[in-house]
Short mmCIF file of C-alpha atoms in Angstrom, two decimals:
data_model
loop_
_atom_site.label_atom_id
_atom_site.label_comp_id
_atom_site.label_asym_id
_atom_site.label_seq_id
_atom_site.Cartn_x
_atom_site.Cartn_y
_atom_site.Cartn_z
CA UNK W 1 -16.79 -12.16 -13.87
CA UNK W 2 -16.96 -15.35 -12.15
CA UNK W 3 -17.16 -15.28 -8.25
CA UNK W 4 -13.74 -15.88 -6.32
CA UNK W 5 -14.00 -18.62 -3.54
CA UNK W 6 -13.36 -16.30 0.05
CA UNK W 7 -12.37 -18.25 2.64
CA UNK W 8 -13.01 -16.64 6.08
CA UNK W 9 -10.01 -17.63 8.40
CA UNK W 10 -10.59 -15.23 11.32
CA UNK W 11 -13.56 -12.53 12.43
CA UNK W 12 -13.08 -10.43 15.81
CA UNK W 13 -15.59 -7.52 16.46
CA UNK W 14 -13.61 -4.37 17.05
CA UNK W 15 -15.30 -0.29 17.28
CA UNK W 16 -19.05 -1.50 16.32
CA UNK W 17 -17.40 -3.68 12.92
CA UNK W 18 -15.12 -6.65 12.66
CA UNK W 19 -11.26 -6.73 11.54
CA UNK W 20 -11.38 -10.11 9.30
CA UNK W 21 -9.23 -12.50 7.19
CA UNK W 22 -9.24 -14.31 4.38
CA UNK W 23 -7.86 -16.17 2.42
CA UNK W 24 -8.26 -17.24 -1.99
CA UNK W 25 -6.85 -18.60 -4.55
CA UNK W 26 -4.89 -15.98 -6.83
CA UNK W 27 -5.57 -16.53 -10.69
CA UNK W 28 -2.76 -14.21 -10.94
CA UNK W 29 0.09 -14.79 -8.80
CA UNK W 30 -0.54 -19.16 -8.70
CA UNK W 31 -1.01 -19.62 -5.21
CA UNK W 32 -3.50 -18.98 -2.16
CA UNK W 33 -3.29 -15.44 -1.36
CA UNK W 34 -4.65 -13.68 2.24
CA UNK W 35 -6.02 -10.35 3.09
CA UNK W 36 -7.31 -8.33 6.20
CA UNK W 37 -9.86 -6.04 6.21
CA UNK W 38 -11.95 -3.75 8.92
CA UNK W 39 -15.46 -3.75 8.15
CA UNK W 40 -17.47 -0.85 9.58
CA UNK W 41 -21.02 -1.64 10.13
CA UNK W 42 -23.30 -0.68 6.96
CA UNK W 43 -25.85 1.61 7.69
CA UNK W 44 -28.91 0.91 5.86
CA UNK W 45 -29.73 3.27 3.16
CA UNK W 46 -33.18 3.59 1.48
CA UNK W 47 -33.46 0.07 1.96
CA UNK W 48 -30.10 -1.03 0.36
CA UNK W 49 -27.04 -1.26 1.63
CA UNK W 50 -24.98 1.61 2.29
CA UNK W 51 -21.67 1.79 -0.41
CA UNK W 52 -18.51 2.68 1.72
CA UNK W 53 -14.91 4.24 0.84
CA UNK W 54 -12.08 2.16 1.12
CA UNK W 55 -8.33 2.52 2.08
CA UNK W 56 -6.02 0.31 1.19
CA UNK W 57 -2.79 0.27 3.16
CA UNK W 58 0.30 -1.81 1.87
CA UNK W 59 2.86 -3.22 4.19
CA UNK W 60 6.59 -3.71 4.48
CA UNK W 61 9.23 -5.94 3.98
CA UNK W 62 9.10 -9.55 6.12
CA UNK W 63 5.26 -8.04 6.76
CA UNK W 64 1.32 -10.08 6.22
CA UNK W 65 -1.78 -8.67 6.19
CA UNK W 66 -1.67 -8.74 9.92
CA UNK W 67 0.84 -6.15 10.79
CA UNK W 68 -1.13 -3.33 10.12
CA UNK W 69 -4.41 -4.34 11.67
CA UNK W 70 -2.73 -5.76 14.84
CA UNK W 71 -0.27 -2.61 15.23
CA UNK W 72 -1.44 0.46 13.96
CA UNK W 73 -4.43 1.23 15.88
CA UNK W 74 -6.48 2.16 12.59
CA UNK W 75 -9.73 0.69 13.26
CA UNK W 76 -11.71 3.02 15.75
CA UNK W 77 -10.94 6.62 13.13
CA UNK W 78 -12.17 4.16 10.32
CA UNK W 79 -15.42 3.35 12.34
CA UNK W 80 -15.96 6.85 12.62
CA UNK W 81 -15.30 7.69 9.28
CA UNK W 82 -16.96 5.18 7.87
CA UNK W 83 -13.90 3.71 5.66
CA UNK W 84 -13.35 0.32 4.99
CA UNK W 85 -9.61 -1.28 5.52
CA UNK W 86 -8.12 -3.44 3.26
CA UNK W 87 -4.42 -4.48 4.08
CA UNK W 88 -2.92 -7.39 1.67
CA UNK W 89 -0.16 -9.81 2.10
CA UNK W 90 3.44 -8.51 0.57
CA UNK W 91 4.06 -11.09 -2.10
CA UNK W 92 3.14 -14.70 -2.99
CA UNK W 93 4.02 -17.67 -0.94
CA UNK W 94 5.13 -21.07 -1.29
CA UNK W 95 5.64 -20.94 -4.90
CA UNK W 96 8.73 -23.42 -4.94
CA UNK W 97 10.70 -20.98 -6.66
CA UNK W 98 14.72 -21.28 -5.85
CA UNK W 99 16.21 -18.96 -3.38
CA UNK W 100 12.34 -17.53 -2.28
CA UNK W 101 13.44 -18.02 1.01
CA UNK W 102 16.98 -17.18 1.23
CA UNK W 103 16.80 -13.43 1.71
CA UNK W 104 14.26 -11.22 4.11
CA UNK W 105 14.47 -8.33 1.15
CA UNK W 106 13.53 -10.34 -1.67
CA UNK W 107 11.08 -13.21 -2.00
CA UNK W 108 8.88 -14.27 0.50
CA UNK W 109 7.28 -11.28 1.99
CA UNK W 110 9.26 -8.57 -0.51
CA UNK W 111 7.25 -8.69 -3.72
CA UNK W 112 8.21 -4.54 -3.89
CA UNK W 113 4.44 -3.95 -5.69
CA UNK W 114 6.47 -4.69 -9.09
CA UNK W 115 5.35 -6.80 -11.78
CA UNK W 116 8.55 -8.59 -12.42
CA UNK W 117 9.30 -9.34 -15.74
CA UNK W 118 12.30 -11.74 -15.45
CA UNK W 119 11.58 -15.61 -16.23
CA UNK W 120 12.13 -17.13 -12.35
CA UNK W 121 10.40 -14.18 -10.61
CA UNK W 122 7.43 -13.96 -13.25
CA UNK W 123 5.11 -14.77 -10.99
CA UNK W 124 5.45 -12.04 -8.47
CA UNK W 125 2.75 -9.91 -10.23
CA UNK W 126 2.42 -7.41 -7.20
CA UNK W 127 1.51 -4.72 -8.76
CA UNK W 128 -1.50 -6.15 -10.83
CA UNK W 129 -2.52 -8.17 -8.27
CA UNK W 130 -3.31 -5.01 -5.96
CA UNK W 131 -4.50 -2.91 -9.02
CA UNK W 132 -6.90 -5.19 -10.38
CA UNK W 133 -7.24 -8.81 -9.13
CA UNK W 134 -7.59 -7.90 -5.04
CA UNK W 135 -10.14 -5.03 -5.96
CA UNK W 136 -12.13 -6.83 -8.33
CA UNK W 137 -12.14 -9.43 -5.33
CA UNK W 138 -12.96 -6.68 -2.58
CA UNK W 139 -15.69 -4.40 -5.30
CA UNK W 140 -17.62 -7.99 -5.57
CA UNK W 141 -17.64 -8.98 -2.34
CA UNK W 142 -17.93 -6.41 -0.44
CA UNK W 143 -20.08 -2.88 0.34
CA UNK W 144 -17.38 -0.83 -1.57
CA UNK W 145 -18.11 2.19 -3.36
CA UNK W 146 -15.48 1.90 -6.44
CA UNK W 147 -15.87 5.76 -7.09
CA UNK W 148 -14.10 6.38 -3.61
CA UNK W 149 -10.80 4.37 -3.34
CA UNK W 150 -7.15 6.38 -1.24
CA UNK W 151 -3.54 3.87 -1.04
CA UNK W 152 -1.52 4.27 1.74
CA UNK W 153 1.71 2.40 3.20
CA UNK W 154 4.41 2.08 5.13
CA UNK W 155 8.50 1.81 3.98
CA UNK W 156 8.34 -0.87 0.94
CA UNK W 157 4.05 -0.61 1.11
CA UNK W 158 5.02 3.25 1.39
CA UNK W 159 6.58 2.60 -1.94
CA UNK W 160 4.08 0.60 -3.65
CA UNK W 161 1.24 2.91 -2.43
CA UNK W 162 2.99 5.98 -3.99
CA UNK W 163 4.34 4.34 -7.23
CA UNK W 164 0.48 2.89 -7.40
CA UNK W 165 -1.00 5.89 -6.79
CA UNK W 166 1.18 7.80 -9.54
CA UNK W 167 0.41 5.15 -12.00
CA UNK W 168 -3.37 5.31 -11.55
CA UNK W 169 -4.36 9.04 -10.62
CA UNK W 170 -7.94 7.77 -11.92
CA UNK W 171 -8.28 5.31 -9.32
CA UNK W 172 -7.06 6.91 -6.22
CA UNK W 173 -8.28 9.87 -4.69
CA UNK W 174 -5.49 10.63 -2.45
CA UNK W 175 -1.84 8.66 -1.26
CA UNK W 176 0.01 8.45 1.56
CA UNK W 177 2.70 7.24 3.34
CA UNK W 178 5.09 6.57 5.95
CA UNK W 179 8.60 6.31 5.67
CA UNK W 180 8.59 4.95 2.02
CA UNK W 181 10.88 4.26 0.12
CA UNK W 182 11.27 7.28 -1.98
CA UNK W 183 14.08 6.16 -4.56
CA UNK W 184 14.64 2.84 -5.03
CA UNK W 185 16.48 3.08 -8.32
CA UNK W 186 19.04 4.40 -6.02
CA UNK W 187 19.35 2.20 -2.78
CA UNK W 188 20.35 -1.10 -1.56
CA UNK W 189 16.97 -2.41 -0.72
CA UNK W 190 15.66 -1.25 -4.41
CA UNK W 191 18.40 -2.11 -6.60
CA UNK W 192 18.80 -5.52 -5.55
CA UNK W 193 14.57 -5.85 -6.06
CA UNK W 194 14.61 -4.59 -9.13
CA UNK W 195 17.69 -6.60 -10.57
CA UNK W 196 16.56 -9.62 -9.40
CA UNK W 197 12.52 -9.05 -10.57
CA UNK W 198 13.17 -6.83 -13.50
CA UNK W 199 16.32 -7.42 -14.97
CA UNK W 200 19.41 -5.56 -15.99
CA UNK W 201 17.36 -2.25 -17.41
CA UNK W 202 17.53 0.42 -15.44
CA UNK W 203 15.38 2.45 -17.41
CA UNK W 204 12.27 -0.20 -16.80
CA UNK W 205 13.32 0.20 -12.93
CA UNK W 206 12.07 4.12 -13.26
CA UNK W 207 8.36 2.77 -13.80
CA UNK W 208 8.13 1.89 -10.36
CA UNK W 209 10.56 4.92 -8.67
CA UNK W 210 8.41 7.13 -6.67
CA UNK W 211 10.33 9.86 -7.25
CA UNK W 212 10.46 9.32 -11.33
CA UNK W 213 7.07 9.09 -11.46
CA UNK W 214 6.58 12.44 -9.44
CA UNK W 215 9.35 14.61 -11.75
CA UNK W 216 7.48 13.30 -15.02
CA UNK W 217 3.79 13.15 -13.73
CA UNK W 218 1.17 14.50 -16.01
CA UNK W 219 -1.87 13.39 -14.68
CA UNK W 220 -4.42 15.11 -12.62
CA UNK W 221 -4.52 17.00 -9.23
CA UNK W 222 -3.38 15.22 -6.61
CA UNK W 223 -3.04 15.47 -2.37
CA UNK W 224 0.16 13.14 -1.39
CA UNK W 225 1.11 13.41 2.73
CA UNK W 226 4.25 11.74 3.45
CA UNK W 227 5.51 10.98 7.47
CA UNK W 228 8.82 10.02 8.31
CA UNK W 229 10.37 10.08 11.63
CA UNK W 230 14.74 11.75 11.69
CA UNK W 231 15.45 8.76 14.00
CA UNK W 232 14.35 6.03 11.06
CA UNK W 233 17.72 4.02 11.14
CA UNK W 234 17.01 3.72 7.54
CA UNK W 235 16.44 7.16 6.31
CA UNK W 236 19.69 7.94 5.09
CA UNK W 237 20.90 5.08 2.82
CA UNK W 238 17.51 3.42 1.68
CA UNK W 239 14.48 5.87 2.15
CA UNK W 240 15.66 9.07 1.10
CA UNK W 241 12.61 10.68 1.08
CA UNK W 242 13.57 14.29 0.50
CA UNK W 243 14.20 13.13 -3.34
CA UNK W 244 10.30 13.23 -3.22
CA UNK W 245 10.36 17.24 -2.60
CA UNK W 246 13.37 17.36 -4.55
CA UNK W 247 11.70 15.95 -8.08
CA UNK W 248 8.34 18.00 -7.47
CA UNK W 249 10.05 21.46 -7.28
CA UNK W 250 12.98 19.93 -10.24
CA UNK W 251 9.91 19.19 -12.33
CA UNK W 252 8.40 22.90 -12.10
CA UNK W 253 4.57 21.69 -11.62
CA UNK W 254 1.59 22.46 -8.82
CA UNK W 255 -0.39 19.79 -10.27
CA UNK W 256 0.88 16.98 -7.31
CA UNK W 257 0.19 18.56 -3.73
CA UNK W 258 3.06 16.93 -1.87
CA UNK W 259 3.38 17.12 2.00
CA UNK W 260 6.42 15.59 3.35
CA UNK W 261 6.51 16.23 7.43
CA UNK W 262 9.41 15.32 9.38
CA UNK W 263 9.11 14.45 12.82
CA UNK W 264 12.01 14.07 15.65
CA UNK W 265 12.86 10.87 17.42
CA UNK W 266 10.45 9.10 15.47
CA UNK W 267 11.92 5.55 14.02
CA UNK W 268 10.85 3.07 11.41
CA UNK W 269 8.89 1.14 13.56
CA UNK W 270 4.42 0.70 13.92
CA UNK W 271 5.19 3.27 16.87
CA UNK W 272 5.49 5.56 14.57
CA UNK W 273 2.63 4.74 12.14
CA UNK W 274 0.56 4.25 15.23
CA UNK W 275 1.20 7.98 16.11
CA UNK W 276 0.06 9.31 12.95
CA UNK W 277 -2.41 6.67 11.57
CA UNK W 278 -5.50 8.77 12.45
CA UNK W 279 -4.12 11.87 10.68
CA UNK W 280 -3.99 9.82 8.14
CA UNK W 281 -7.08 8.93 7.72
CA UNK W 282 -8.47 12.25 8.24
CA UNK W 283 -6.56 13.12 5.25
CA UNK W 284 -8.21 10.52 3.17
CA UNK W 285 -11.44 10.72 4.88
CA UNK W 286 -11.32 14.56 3.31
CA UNK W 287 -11.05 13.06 -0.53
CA UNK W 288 -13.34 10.13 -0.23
CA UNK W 289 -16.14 12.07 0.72
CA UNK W 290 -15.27 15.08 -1.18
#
């Protein structure tokens, strides 16, 4: 594998490691691509250096990579834990493609995690690019221990870390999620996604539907902890999370481990992921050192 070219844009020392981003070109996706990551120290380890878990937490719609590491409040549990942070940008940018810009919920900063198939969106490779290019980018560069990898997110990265996580049960130890969006065969935000970056199908929309995944999953044992907040001004017509309960008791199995917690006055905003974030990664901390 040849070696990517990192570019190191920013570096701040935060809890005894540094919250940094980069930036590199994307084989993939055709364009410059940035990430941010918290890097706890290394401890040194019979003279080698000392292979952490990682998290990776997807974002939103109109988010970066900064959102989560300037709002949630993640870093100091990490230190402690020992878990490196990796939070990607939301889609490719600057591509020159018609209309990119046009629309806050598709385009620019709304790639969905999808690998669009359709011929003026195929570049928006979302989902490969944070199931195989950004790892293979993170795994060479960085202390990771690829044995000991959770996904996490929040509303559209809630989405894409669930859907993700379904997919690959091999590569993720644990998923979670906050205020995803549970169904998006079957909402606004997901049916005009999926008709403009997959086409007319509906059936190939169901390949990246959280809740299709979970009511035909055959994979292996799984812990999934969900948070959504009753005040989220978009629980009702785009989130509709309970369909994740909903297709795990349909479907009759035990094999997924689903915890969906609902919490009052709680909205959609990093207020609400802030809350939580550290009982999140408690949760994960739990599989990754299993």
């Amino acid at each position: 594998m040849s070696t990517v070219a990192l570019k190191e844009l920013s570096r701040s020392k935060c809890f005894a490691g540094h919250v940094i981003k980069y930036s590199h070109p994307s084989r993939l996706l055709g364009c410059d691509m940035k990430f941010s990551m918290f890097l706890p120290e290394s401890k040194p380890l019979e003279k080698r250096e000392q292979k952490l878990p990682v998290l990776y937490f997807l974002s939103g719609l109109t988010c970066t990579e900064d959102n989560f590491m300037q709002k949630a409040g993640a870093q100091r549990k990490a230190a402690q834990e020992g878990i490196i942070l990796v939070a990607p940008d939301t889609s490719p940018r600057g591509l020159g493609i018609e209309g990119e810009d046009d629309s806050w919920d598709l385009g620019t900063g709304a790639g969905f995690y999808v690998d669009a198939t359709t011929e003026k969106w195929k570049q928006y490779k979302m989902y490969s690019y944070i199931t195989e290019e950004l790892p293979g980018i993170i795994n060479q560069s960085f202390p990771v221990d690829t044995t000991r990898v959770s996904i996490a997110g929040h509303s559209m990265g809630g989405h894409g870390a669930l859907v993700i996580g379904l997919k690959n049960p091999d590569k993720y130890r644990s998923i979670s999620a906050f205020s995803p969006i549970a169904n998006p065969t079957d909402c606004p935000w997901g049916v005009k996604a999926f008709s403009a970056y997959l086409g007319p199908d509906k059936d190939a929309w169901k390949a990246y539907d959280a809740s299709e995944l979970i009511a035909n999953y055959s994979g292996p044992s799984k812990k999934i902890l969900v948070d959504q907040g009753k005040a989220d001004q978009f629980l009702e017509e785009q989130l509709k999370v309970e369909r994740l309960t909903k297709a795990k008791n349909d479907s009759g199995k035990n094999v997924l481990d689903l915890s969906l917690r609902l919490h009052d006055g709680y909205d959609h905003s990093y207020y609400f992921i802030s809350t939580f974030i550290e009982e999140h990664l408690e949760f994960h901390a739990k599989q990754l050192k299993a």
